[in-house]
Short mmCIF file of C-alpha atoms in Angstrom, two decimals:
data_model
loop_
_atom_site.label_atom_id
_atom_site.label_comp_id
_atom_site.label_asym_id
_atom_site.label_seq_id
_atom_site.Cartn_x
_atom_site.Cartn_y
_atom_site.Cartn_z
CA MET A 245 149.09 92.79 113.54
CA ALA A 246 149.74 89.02 112.44
CA ASN A 247 152.36 89.70 109.66
CA SER A 248 152.51 86.52 107.47
CA GLY A 249 155.74 85.72 105.49
CA THR A 250 155.30 88.10 102.75
CA GLY A 251 154.48 90.63 105.44
CA ASP A 252 150.74 91.11 104.79
CA SER A 253 148.47 91.53 107.54
CA VAL A 254 145.58 89.50 108.28
CA VAL A 255 143.18 92.74 107.60
CA ASP A 256 145.00 92.65 104.12
CA ARG A 257 143.95 89.13 103.62
CA VAL A 258 140.31 89.63 104.88
CA VAL A 259 140.10 92.94 102.25
CA ARG A 260 141.42 90.33 99.49
CA VAL A 261 138.82 87.90 100.05
CA ILE A 262 135.71 90.23 100.40
CA ALA A 263 137.55 91.93 97.03
CA ALA A 264 138.12 88.68 94.96
CA PHE A 265 134.51 88.29 93.82
CA PRO A 266 134.85 90.01 90.04
CA GLU A 267 132.08 93.00 89.01
CA GLY A 268 128.67 90.86 88.75
CA VAL A 269 129.97 87.70 90.21
CA THR A 270 127.87 86.78 93.07
CA VAL A 271 129.19 83.03 93.57
CA LEU A 272 132.80 81.57 93.77
CA GLN A 273 134.05 78.13 94.28
CA LEU A 274 136.71 78.43 97.50
CA SER A 275 139.78 77.43 95.16
CA GLU A 276 139.16 80.23 92.64
CA LEU A 277 138.33 82.47 95.48
CA ALA A 278 142.13 81.70 97.04
CA ASP A 279 143.31 81.77 93.66
CA ARG A 280 141.97 85.33 93.02
CA ALA A 281 142.61 86.80 96.63
CA GLY A 282 146.54 85.41 95.95
CA LEU A 283 146.08 83.17 99.08
CA PRO A 284 146.95 79.34 99.70
CA LEU A 285 144.17 77.29 99.84
CA SER A 286 144.61 76.62 103.70
CA THR A 287 144.50 80.03 104.59
CA ALA A 288 141.49 81.13 102.28
CA HIS A 289 139.82 78.31 104.17
CA ARG A 290 140.47 79.54 107.69
CA LEU A 291 139.38 83.27 106.73
CA VAL A 292 136.71 82.07 104.98
CA ARG A 293 135.16 79.85 107.94
CA GLN A 294 135.90 82.80 110.14
CA LEU A 295 134.28 85.27 108.23
CA ALA A 296 131.46 83.32 107.88
CA GLY A 297 131.15 82.09 111.11
CA HIS A 298 130.28 86.18 111.86
CA GLY A 299 127.85 86.07 108.25
CA LEU A 300 130.37 88.39 106.32
CA LEU A 301 130.38 85.36 104.04
CA GLU A 302 128.07 82.72 103.42
CA LEU A 303 129.05 78.83 102.59
CA GLY A 304 127.19 76.35 100.21
CA SER A 305 127.00 73.06 99.09
CA GLY A 306 130.34 72.02 97.39
CA GLY A 307 132.67 74.19 98.74
CA SER A 308 130.92 77.50 97.11
CA VAL A 309 131.53 80.99 98.74
CA ARG A 310 129.40 84.16 98.68
CA LEU A 311 129.11 87.88 100.19
CA GLY A 312 126.90 87.32 103.25
CA LEU A 313 123.77 88.39 103.36
CA ARG A 314 124.36 90.12 106.84
CA LEU A 315 127.22 91.98 105.30
CA TRP A 316 124.98 93.49 102.50
CA GLU A 317 122.47 94.56 105.27
CA LEU A 318 125.21 96.06 107.67
CA VAL A 319 126.77 97.76 104.37
CA ASN A 320 123.37 99.22 102.78
CA ARG A 321 121.66 100.31 106.30
CA ASN A 322 124.87 102.44 107.28
CA SER A 323 125.97 103.27 103.77
CA PRO A 324 127.82 106.67 102.78
CA THR A 325 125.68 106.74 99.95
CA LEU A 326 122.18 106.65 102.22
CA ALA A 327 121.38 109.73 102.50
CA LEU A 328 121.96 111.32 99.06
CA ARG A 329 119.96 107.80 97.88
CA GLN A 330 116.90 108.56 100.22
CA ALA A 331 116.95 112.28 99.13
CA ALA A 332 117.55 111.39 95.42
CA MET A 333 114.84 108.57 94.94
CA PRO A 334 111.64 110.26 94.71
CA PHE A 335 112.90 112.78 92.36
CA MET A 336 114.20 110.03 89.89
CA GLU A 337 110.76 108.39 90.28
CA ASP A 338 109.26 111.61 88.83
CA ILE A 339 111.93 111.96 86.21
CA GLN A 340 111.30 108.05 85.62
CA GLN A 341 107.62 108.51 85.12
CA VAL A 342 108.07 111.84 83.28
CA LEU A 343 110.27 110.79 80.48
CA ASN A 344 109.76 107.12 80.69
CA GLN A 345 113.37 106.25 80.48
CA ASN A 346 116.41 104.69 82.74
CA VAL A 347 117.41 107.46 85.53
CA ASN A 348 120.53 107.25 87.15
CA LEU A 349 122.78 109.12 90.10
CA ALA A 350 126.49 108.83 90.15
CA VAL A 351 128.81 110.09 92.39
CA LEU A 352 132.82 110.60 91.55
CA GLU A 353 135.47 108.00 92.87
CA GLY A 354 138.71 108.45 91.76
CA TRP A 355 138.36 109.71 88.10
CA GLU A 356 135.38 107.18 87.61
CA ALA A 357 131.82 107.86 87.65
CA LEU A 358 130.50 105.11 90.77
CA PHE A 359 126.79 104.78 90.21
CA VAL A 360 124.83 104.76 93.43
CA GLU A 361 121.47 104.29 92.07
CA ARG A 362 119.25 103.49 88.99
CA LEU A 363 116.08 103.14 87.95
CA SER A 364 114.88 101.27 84.64
CA ARG A 365 112.13 101.29 82.29
CA ARG A 366 110.69 97.75 81.23
CA GLY A 367 111.12 98.67 77.07
CA SER A 368 113.47 101.56 77.74
CA VAL A 369 116.54 101.62 75.53
CA ALA A 370 119.90 99.64 77.21
CA ASN A 371 121.48 101.50 80.01
CA ARG A 372 125.17 100.59 80.83
CA ALA A 373 125.18 101.85 84.17
CA GLN A 374 124.31 99.11 86.71
CA ILE A 375 124.28 99.94 90.53
CA ALA A 376 127.57 99.88 92.09
CA GLY A 377 129.22 100.16 88.29
CA ARG A 378 131.42 102.28 87.30
CA MET A 379 132.38 104.27 84.00
CA PRO A 380 135.63 106.44 83.27
CA VAL A 381 134.61 110.16 83.61
CA HIS A 382 135.51 110.56 79.86
CA VAL A 383 133.00 108.38 78.42
CA SER A 384 129.79 109.13 80.61
CA SER A 385 127.70 111.84 80.82
CA ALA A 386 127.37 111.38 84.64
CA GLY A 387 131.31 111.49 84.81
CA LEU A 388 131.72 114.72 82.57
CA ALA A 389 128.87 116.37 84.67
CA LEU A 390 130.59 115.48 88.09
CA MET A 391 134.29 116.45 87.00
CA ALA A 392 133.31 119.79 85.07
CA ASN A 393 131.92 120.97 88.60
CA GLN A 394 134.82 119.99 90.48
CA PRO A 395 137.55 122.66 91.98
CA PRO A 396 139.99 123.95 89.32
CA ALA A 397 142.66 121.93 91.22
CA VAL A 398 141.00 118.65 90.95
CA GLN A 399 140.25 118.99 87.25
CA ALA A 400 143.81 119.74 86.34
CA ASP A 401 144.81 116.83 88.26
CA TYR A 402 142.44 114.74 86.45
CA VAL A 403 143.21 116.34 82.99
CA GLN A 404 147.12 115.94 83.68
CA GLN A 405 147.02 112.34 84.19
CA PHE A 406 144.66 111.54 81.83
CA ARG A 407 145.28 108.91 79.07
CA ASP A 408 142.36 107.66 76.69
CA PRO A 409 143.75 104.18 76.01
CA ASP A 410 141.92 104.23 72.63
CA GLY A 411 144.05 107.23 71.69
CA LYS A 412 141.09 109.27 70.32
CA VAL A 413 140.33 111.54 73.20
CA GLN A 414 143.46 114.17 73.85
CA PRO A 415 143.70 115.96 77.19
CA GLU A 416 143.65 119.17 75.67
CA ALA A 417 140.13 118.39 74.13
CA LEU A 418 139.07 116.88 77.07
CA ARG A 419 139.61 120.22 78.94
CA THR A 420 137.81 122.17 76.53
CA LEU A 421 134.93 119.46 76.79
CA LEU A 422 135.00 119.90 80.72
CA GLN A 423 134.57 123.62 80.31
CA GLU A 424 131.78 123.78 78.06
CA THR A 425 130.25 121.34 80.16
CA ALA A 426 130.14 123.70 82.78
CA GLY A 427 129.20 126.57 80.70
CA HIS A 428 126.21 124.62 79.57
CA GLY A 429 125.11 123.25 83.15
CA PHE A 430 124.87 119.71 81.88
CA ALA A 431 126.78 116.75 79.99
CA GLN A 432 125.49 115.07 76.89
CA LEU A 433 127.38 112.29 75.49
CA ALA A 434 126.23 110.87 71.80
CA GLY A 435 126.75 107.20 71.45
CA VAL A 436 130.05 106.84 72.84
CA VAL A 437 129.32 103.63 74.92
CA ASP A 438 126.03 102.55 73.18
CA PRO A 439 125.82 103.90 69.32
CA ASP A 440 121.87 103.85 69.77
CA THR A 441 121.59 105.80 73.13
CA TRP A 442 122.64 109.30 74.61
CA GLY A 443 123.22 109.96 78.06
CA ILE A 444 122.53 113.47 79.66
CA ALA A 445 123.63 114.49 82.84
CA VAL A 446 123.27 117.55 85.27
CA PRO A 447 124.87 118.06 88.66
CA VAL A 448 123.46 117.73 92.14
CA ARG A 449 124.90 120.39 94.53
CA ASP A 450 124.49 120.21 98.49
CA ALA A 451 123.95 123.29 100.83
CA ARG A 452 127.51 124.33 100.25
CA ASN A 453 127.05 124.05 96.66
CA ARG A 454 129.61 121.17 96.21
CA THR A 455 128.63 119.07 93.14
CA VAL A 456 128.04 115.73 95.39
CA ALA A 457 126.57 113.54 92.66
CA ALA A 458 125.17 113.73 88.95
CA LEU A 459 121.49 113.07 87.85
CA GLY A 460 121.52 111.49 84.54
CA VAL A 461 119.33 110.12 81.91
CA VAL A 462 119.70 107.58 79.12
CA VAL A 463 118.00 107.88 76.29
CA PRO A 464 117.26 106.70 72.35
CA LEU A 465 119.51 108.75 69.93
CA GLN A 466 116.49 109.85 67.94
CA GLU A 467 115.50 111.39 71.07
CA MET A 468 115.03 115.35 70.26
CA ARG A 469 113.51 116.85 73.52
CA LEU A 470 116.65 118.06 74.76
CA GLN A 471 114.64 121.75 75.45
CA ALA A 472 112.74 119.36 77.82
CA LEU A 473 115.14 116.92 79.27
CA VAL A 474 117.51 119.24 80.80
CA PRO A 475 115.19 121.63 82.58
CA ALA A 476 113.58 118.70 84.16
CA LEU A 477 116.69 116.95 85.32
CA GLN A 478 118.10 120.39 86.56
CA THR A 479 114.92 120.81 88.43
CA ALA A 480 115.14 117.17 89.89
CA ALA A 481 118.59 118.31 90.69
CA ARG A 482 117.75 121.19 92.68
CA GLY A 483 114.98 119.32 94.39
CA ILE A 484 117.37 116.88 95.60
CA GLY A 485 120.08 119.08 96.71
CA ARG A 486 117.44 120.76 98.80
CA GLN A 487 116.94 117.54 100.55
CA LEU A 488 120.34 117.48 101.34
CA GLN A 489 119.73 120.67 103.30
CA ASP A 490 122.16 119.84 106.36
CA PRO A 491 125.49 120.06 105.53
CA ARG A 492 126.87 117.68 108.20
CA ALA A 493 125.06 114.92 106.04
CA THR A 494 127.27 114.64 103.32
CA PRO A 495 131.14 115.87 104.92
CA ALA A 496 133.85 115.81 102.73
CA PHE A 497 135.38 112.61 103.40
CA HIS A 498 138.88 110.64 101.90
CA SER A 499 140.00 107.38 102.78
CA ALA A 500 143.87 108.63 102.89
CA GLU A 501 145.47 107.68 106.55
CA SER A 502 144.79 111.36 107.99
CA LEU A 503 143.96 110.49 111.59
CA MET B 139 145.43 83.96 113.52
CA ALA B 140 146.79 86.37 115.81
CA ASN B 141 144.84 86.27 119.12
CA SER B 142 144.80 89.14 121.60
CA GLY B 143 144.75 88.65 125.07
CA THR B 144 140.75 88.01 125.24
CA GLY B 145 141.09 85.10 122.90
CA ASP B 146 139.36 86.95 120.05
CA SER B 147 141.10 87.06 116.43
CA VAL B 148 141.92 89.55 114.60
CA VAL B 149 139.14 88.66 111.80
CA ASP B 150 136.83 89.11 115.08
CA ARG B 151 137.93 92.52 115.44
CA VAL B 152 137.81 93.68 112.12
CA VAL B 153 134.23 92.69 112.00
CA ARG B 154 133.22 94.31 115.17
CA VAL B 155 134.57 97.54 113.39
CA ILE B 156 132.15 97.17 110.80
CA ALA B 157 129.30 95.93 112.54
CA ALA B 158 129.74 98.94 115.17
CA PHE B 159 127.65 101.52 113.11
CA PRO B 160 124.00 101.34 114.80
CA GLU B 161 121.29 101.45 111.55
CA GLY B 162 120.85 104.43 109.89
CA VAL B 163 123.89 105.81 111.25
CA THR B 164 126.68 106.76 108.64
CA VAL B 165 129.11 108.38 110.65
CA LEU B 166 130.69 107.85 113.95
CA GLN B 167 133.66 109.46 116.14
CA LEU B 168 136.52 107.14 116.08
CA SER B 169 136.27 107.04 120.39
CA GLU B 170 132.34 105.96 119.72
CA LEU B 171 133.44 103.64 117.28
CA ALA B 172 136.13 101.87 119.73
CA ASP B 173 133.53 101.81 122.61
CA ARG B 174 130.44 100.27 120.48
CA ALA B 175 133.27 97.58 119.15
CA GLY B 176 134.14 96.85 122.39
CA LEU B 177 137.98 97.49 121.56
CA PRO B 178 140.64 99.68 123.28
CA LEU B 179 141.37 103.13 121.66
CA SER B 180 144.45 102.43 120.35
CA THR B 181 143.18 98.96 118.73
CA ALA B 182 140.67 100.65 117.05
CA HIS B 183 142.45 103.52 115.77
CA ARG B 184 145.20 100.86 114.26
CA LEU B 185 142.41 98.73 112.64
CA VAL B 186 140.52 102.01 110.98
CA ARG B 187 143.89 103.01 109.49
CA GLN B 188 144.17 99.58 108.01
CA LEU B 189 140.81 99.36 106.94
CA ALA B 190 140.71 103.00 105.44
CA GLY B 191 144.04 102.23 103.51
CA HIS B 192 141.51 99.97 101.43
CA GLY B 193 138.76 102.23 101.16
CA LEU B 194 136.72 99.75 103.41
CA LEU B 195 136.02 102.70 105.60
CA GLU B 196 136.83 106.46 105.12
CA LEU B 197 138.12 108.80 107.63
CA GLY B 198 136.52 112.43 108.06
CA SER B 199 137.95 115.67 109.71
CA GLY B 200 138.17 115.55 113.14
CA GLY B 201 138.66 111.74 113.50
CA SER B 202 135.02 110.83 112.27
CA VAL B 203 134.93 107.52 110.44
CA ARG B 204 132.08 106.10 108.50
CA LEU B 205 132.06 103.04 105.99
CA GLY B 206 134.12 103.48 102.64
CA LEU B 207 132.08 104.04 99.31
CA ARG B 208 134.55 101.08 98.07
CA LEU B 209 133.07 98.55 100.76
CA TRP B 210 129.52 99.85 99.30
CA GLU B 211 130.63 99.21 95.86
CA LEU B 212 131.72 95.71 96.28
CA VAL B 213 129.12 94.78 98.09
CA ASN B 214 126.59 96.02 96.05
CA ARG B 215 128.30 94.61 92.81
CA ASN B 216 128.34 91.26 94.17
CA SER B 217 125.39 91.12 96.28
CA PRO B 218 123.61 88.17 96.75
CA THR B 219 120.43 89.86 96.50
CA LEU B 220 121.51 91.45 93.11
CA ALA B 221 119.89 88.83 91.00
CA LEU B 222 116.76 88.77 93.00
CA ARG B 223 116.65 92.75 93.14
CA GLN B 224 117.46 92.83 89.29
CA ALA B 225 114.51 90.50 88.58
CA ALA B 226 112.27 92.23 90.96
CA MET B 227 112.68 95.69 90.17
CA PRO B 228 110.77 96.03 86.71
CA PHE B 229 107.70 94.36 88.09
CA MET B 230 107.84 96.43 91.51
CA GLU B 231 107.94 99.59 89.11
CA ASP B 232 104.65 98.18 87.47
CA ILE B 233 103.08 97.62 90.92
CA GLN B 234 104.19 100.95 92.04
CA GLN B 235 102.65 102.56 89.10
CA VAL B 236 99.30 101.05 89.03
CA LEU B 237 99.15 101.18 92.70
CA ASN B 238 100.89 104.25 93.48
CA GLN B 239 101.96 103.37 96.79
CA ASN B 240 104.87 102.03 98.47
CA VAL B 241 106.09 98.49 96.87
CA ASN B 242 108.70 96.24 98.98
CA LEU B 243 110.93 93.22 98.37
CA ALA B 244 111.82 90.99 101.62
CA VAL B 245 113.89 87.83 102.07
CA LEU B 246 113.65 85.28 105.56
CA GLU B 247 117.06 86.20 107.46
CA GLY B 248 116.78 84.00 110.64
CA TRP B 249 113.25 84.88 112.03
CA GLU B 250 113.05 88.22 110.65
CA ALA B 251 112.39 90.18 107.24
CA LEU B 252 114.81 91.85 106.16
CA PHE B 253 113.77 94.08 103.38
CA VAL B 254 116.41 94.19 100.07
CA GLU B 255 114.79 96.70 98.24
CA ARG B 256 112.04 99.47 98.33
CA LEU B 257 109.93 101.89 95.78
CA SER B 258 107.95 104.39 97.93
CA ARG B 259 105.76 107.11 96.44
CA ARG B 260 106.29 110.72 97.44
CA GLY B 261 102.40 111.54 99.03
CA SER B 262 101.96 107.60 99.93
CA VAL B 263 101.70 106.61 103.43
CA ALA B 264 104.59 105.73 105.73
CA ASN B 265 106.36 102.94 104.96
CA ARG B 266 108.39 101.33 107.75
CA ALA B 267 110.52 98.99 105.77
CA GLN B 268 113.48 100.96 105.05
CA ILE B 269 116.13 99.36 102.57
CA ALA B 270 118.49 96.58 104.71
CA GLY B 271 116.27 96.85 107.43
CA ARG B 272 114.51 94.37 109.26
CA MET B 273 111.31 93.29 110.70
CA PRO B 274 109.89 90.41 113.16
CA VAL B 275 107.94 87.78 111.14
CA HIS B 276 104.88 88.18 113.40
CA VAL B 277 104.35 92.09 112.73
CA SER B 278 105.10 92.36 109.11
CA SER B 279 103.11 90.85 106.41
CA ALA B 280 106.06 90.10 104.16
CA GLY B 281 107.45 88.06 107.21
CA LEU B 282 104.29 85.95 107.22
CA ALA B 283 104.14 85.63 103.71
CA LEU B 284 107.51 84.58 103.98
CA MET B 285 107.71 82.06 106.91
CA ALA B 286 103.93 80.72 105.64
CA ASN B 287 105.37 79.14 102.81
CA GLN B 288 108.66 77.86 104.42
CA PRO B 289 108.82 73.59 105.05
CA PRO B 290 107.04 72.68 108.04
CA ALA B 291 109.93 71.67 109.81
CA VAL B 292 111.09 75.63 109.67
CA GLN B 293 107.72 76.90 110.57
CA ALA B 294 107.80 74.43 113.85
CA ASP B 295 111.02 75.75 114.74
CA TYR B 296 110.01 79.18 114.60
CA VAL B 297 106.55 78.86 116.18
CA GLN B 298 108.43 76.90 119.03
CA GLN B 299 111.01 79.26 119.87
CA PHE B 300 108.31 82.37 119.35
CA ARG B 301 108.40 84.67 122.39
CA ASP B 302 106.22 87.74 121.76
CA PRO B 303 107.54 90.43 123.67
CA ASP B 304 104.62 92.26 124.21
CA GLY B 305 102.85 89.46 125.40
CA LYS B 306 99.83 89.80 122.74
CA VAL B 307 100.23 87.08 120.49
CA GLN B 308 100.81 83.11 121.49
CA PRO B 309 102.60 80.44 119.63
CA GLU B 310 99.40 79.14 119.14
CA ALA B 311 97.42 82.10 117.30
CA LEU B 312 100.76 82.28 115.05
CA ARG B 313 100.44 78.99 113.92
CA THR B 314 96.70 79.31 113.45
CA LEU B 315 97.88 82.56 111.39
CA LEU B 316 100.31 80.92 109.37
CA GLN B 317 98.30 78.59 108.17
CA GLU B 318 95.55 80.59 107.00
CA THR B 319 98.10 82.84 105.05
CA ALA B 320 99.35 79.92 103.39
CA GLY B 321 95.75 78.95 102.19
CA HIS B 322 94.94 82.27 101.12
CA GLY B 323 97.96 82.53 99.47
CA PHE B 324 98.80 86.49 100.44
CA ALA B 325 99.48 87.46 104.14
CA GLN B 326 97.26 90.54 105.16
CA LEU B 327 98.34 92.87 108.59
CA ALA B 328 96.04 96.05 109.47
CA GLY B 329 97.61 98.22 111.59
CA VAL B 330 99.97 96.14 113.67
CA VAL B 331 103.33 98.67 113.15
CA ASP B 332 101.36 101.48 111.94
CA PRO B 333 97.68 102.54 113.10
CA ASP B 334 96.82 104.15 109.96
CA THR B 335 98.21 101.82 107.45
CA TRP B 336 97.67 98.06 105.86
CA GLY B 337 100.30 95.61 104.42
CA ILE B 338 99.45 93.26 102.02
CA ALA B 339 102.15 90.50 100.66
CA VAL B 340 102.37 87.76 98.65
CA PRO B 341 105.22 84.85 97.92
CA VAL B 342 107.55 84.89 95.14
CA ARG B 343 108.56 81.14 94.58
CA ASP B 344 111.56 80.32 92.37
CA ALA B 345 111.99 77.38 89.55
CA ARG B 346 111.91 75.06 92.25
CA ASN B 347 108.97 76.03 93.93
CA ARG B 348 110.93 77.71 96.81
CA THR B 349 109.60 80.52 98.50
CA VAL B 350 112.91 83.08 98.29
CA ALA B 351 110.96 86.14 98.79
CA ALA B 352 108.13 88.54 99.43
CA LEU B 353 106.29 91.07 97.13
CA GLY B 354 104.52 93.46 99.33
CA VAL B 355 102.73 97.01 99.41
CA VAL B 356 101.64 99.47 102.40
CA VAL B 357 98.38 101.00 101.85
CA PRO B 358 96.08 103.36 103.93
CA LEU B 359 94.09 101.67 105.97
CA GLN B 360 90.80 102.54 104.25
CA GLU B 361 92.23 101.12 100.88
CA MET B 362 89.62 98.52 100.04
CA ARG B 363 90.67 97.27 96.77
CA LEU B 364 91.70 93.97 98.30
CA GLN B 365 90.24 92.09 95.06
CA ALA B 366 92.66 94.02 92.73
CA LEU B 367 95.79 94.40 94.86
CA VAL B 368 96.13 90.88 95.80
CA PRO B 369 96.27 89.58 92.25
CA ALA B 370 98.17 92.44 91.09
CA LEU B 371 100.83 91.31 93.56
CA GLN B 372 100.51 87.72 92.51
CA THR B 373 100.57 88.34 89.02
CA ALA B 374 104.13 90.00 89.43
CA ALA B 375 105.36 87.87 91.95
CA ARG B 376 105.17 84.86 89.29
CA GLY B 377 106.69 87.41 86.57
CA ILE B 378 109.92 87.96 89.05
CA GLY B 379 109.70 83.86 89.81
CA ARG B 380 110.13 83.58 86.07
CA GLN B 381 112.92 85.76 85.76
CA LEU B 382 114.60 84.02 88.31
CA GLN B 383 114.51 80.82 86.43
CA ASP B 384 117.82 79.53 86.75
CA PRO B 385 117.99 77.57 89.76
CA ARG B 386 121.35 77.73 90.32
CA ALA B 387 120.94 82.01 90.59
CA THR B 388 119.62 81.64 94.14
CA PRO B 389 121.40 78.49 95.63
CA ALA B 390 120.19 77.63 99.38
CA PHE B 391 123.34 79.01 101.22
CA HIS B 392 123.58 79.07 104.88
CA SER B 393 126.39 80.46 107.23
CA ALA B 394 126.83 77.48 108.90
CA GLU B 395 130.75 76.88 109.12
CA SER B 396 129.98 73.45 106.73
CA LEU B 397 132.83 73.82 104.54
#
């Protein structure tokens, strides 16, 4: 692989260009893209032209660059979350219609909940869980529902490395919270991210009983139908799990270099 | 850029690896991936390892490869369709609740309709419009609604290059169909793809009055509420267009090498 003077490969540089867009930003000027990718302008220019030739990036007037519709298409039609989202969508729509609130679906990615699908209602309360957005495990009900149902070794690793940037949550309290969450069968967090909302999430298990996702709702703080919300979510989560019946549909993957 | 003996660059090879997954296929064996990408196994292996190191691919047990959750995240959180889908989703949900059928949103990509969002109802009729799926313009109501509202030069180009692989549709008939569609303000196609369904779509226009998307429903053939369906779709499409109020949110982009 062609290495530059600084030792990074062309593949590294391609990745840096694609990853240079900050969350929610769809357009960058070429000069800003080069800056953010840590590449000389001429190198960035050449890579962007090559990637645009394949439709992975698109060039606008005046040197603006955005991710290409072709890249979006390739990634979404072959997405690792495709089977999960397809299995979940009808049940998420049911929950949304019954509860008339925001519904979301998350997977565990590192020590964070990554939201892979979301349905929101007009007039519903704020829901910070954007599609493809992340939240730390300890401040999201989805994150807690996911982590509380991981194998003990994963939970121990997580608690051991945990440091709350706000200094409010101690590792020991987190361990207790995870144990309680697992015992209850659902996670709830009131007003951690947004003081007026309440998040509730339950684990989604596949045919091998592995927790592969969390199904959650975000409701107003004054919503008191916990007795109804949790069984509705758990029923939907079981339905999703049944749809994921083929264990080969969601194999355990990892990004380490294990080939 | 490091060129191989056959003259392709590393960037070309990276693109071929990412694009090697056939539509709807989320997992490939390394050997099949190399085959589909037209690369020697050793080259494919090295590229896959490098891309996996960055999370753009993920490696499973036994040499299986899939697109990485990190790539999905990067592309979706900065997607060129993000603003459009966010603007459209609440209106699509309204349509779905009112009509209780499949609703979809498409953009024009080449001479095809690319479906960027879809809501389906359990018990609703079949809807071939998968998210990130494509359909040729002349066999989809979304495609017709999009093409019929493009500038005359674009439509002329399209009709001129048009060849129906089935030999059923002549270019002149297509030209007439596009004119009628533009005149009616909506597109309808009965039973072209699926004999038991009917597709209806209307254009979504941005603040500059450019048709940037098509909003459509797929309903059973015996559904006769055309008088109600079309105004409901048109109302929703206007709502979406109003949400896209900032013309800079959807600039005219192209993938040609114009930098």
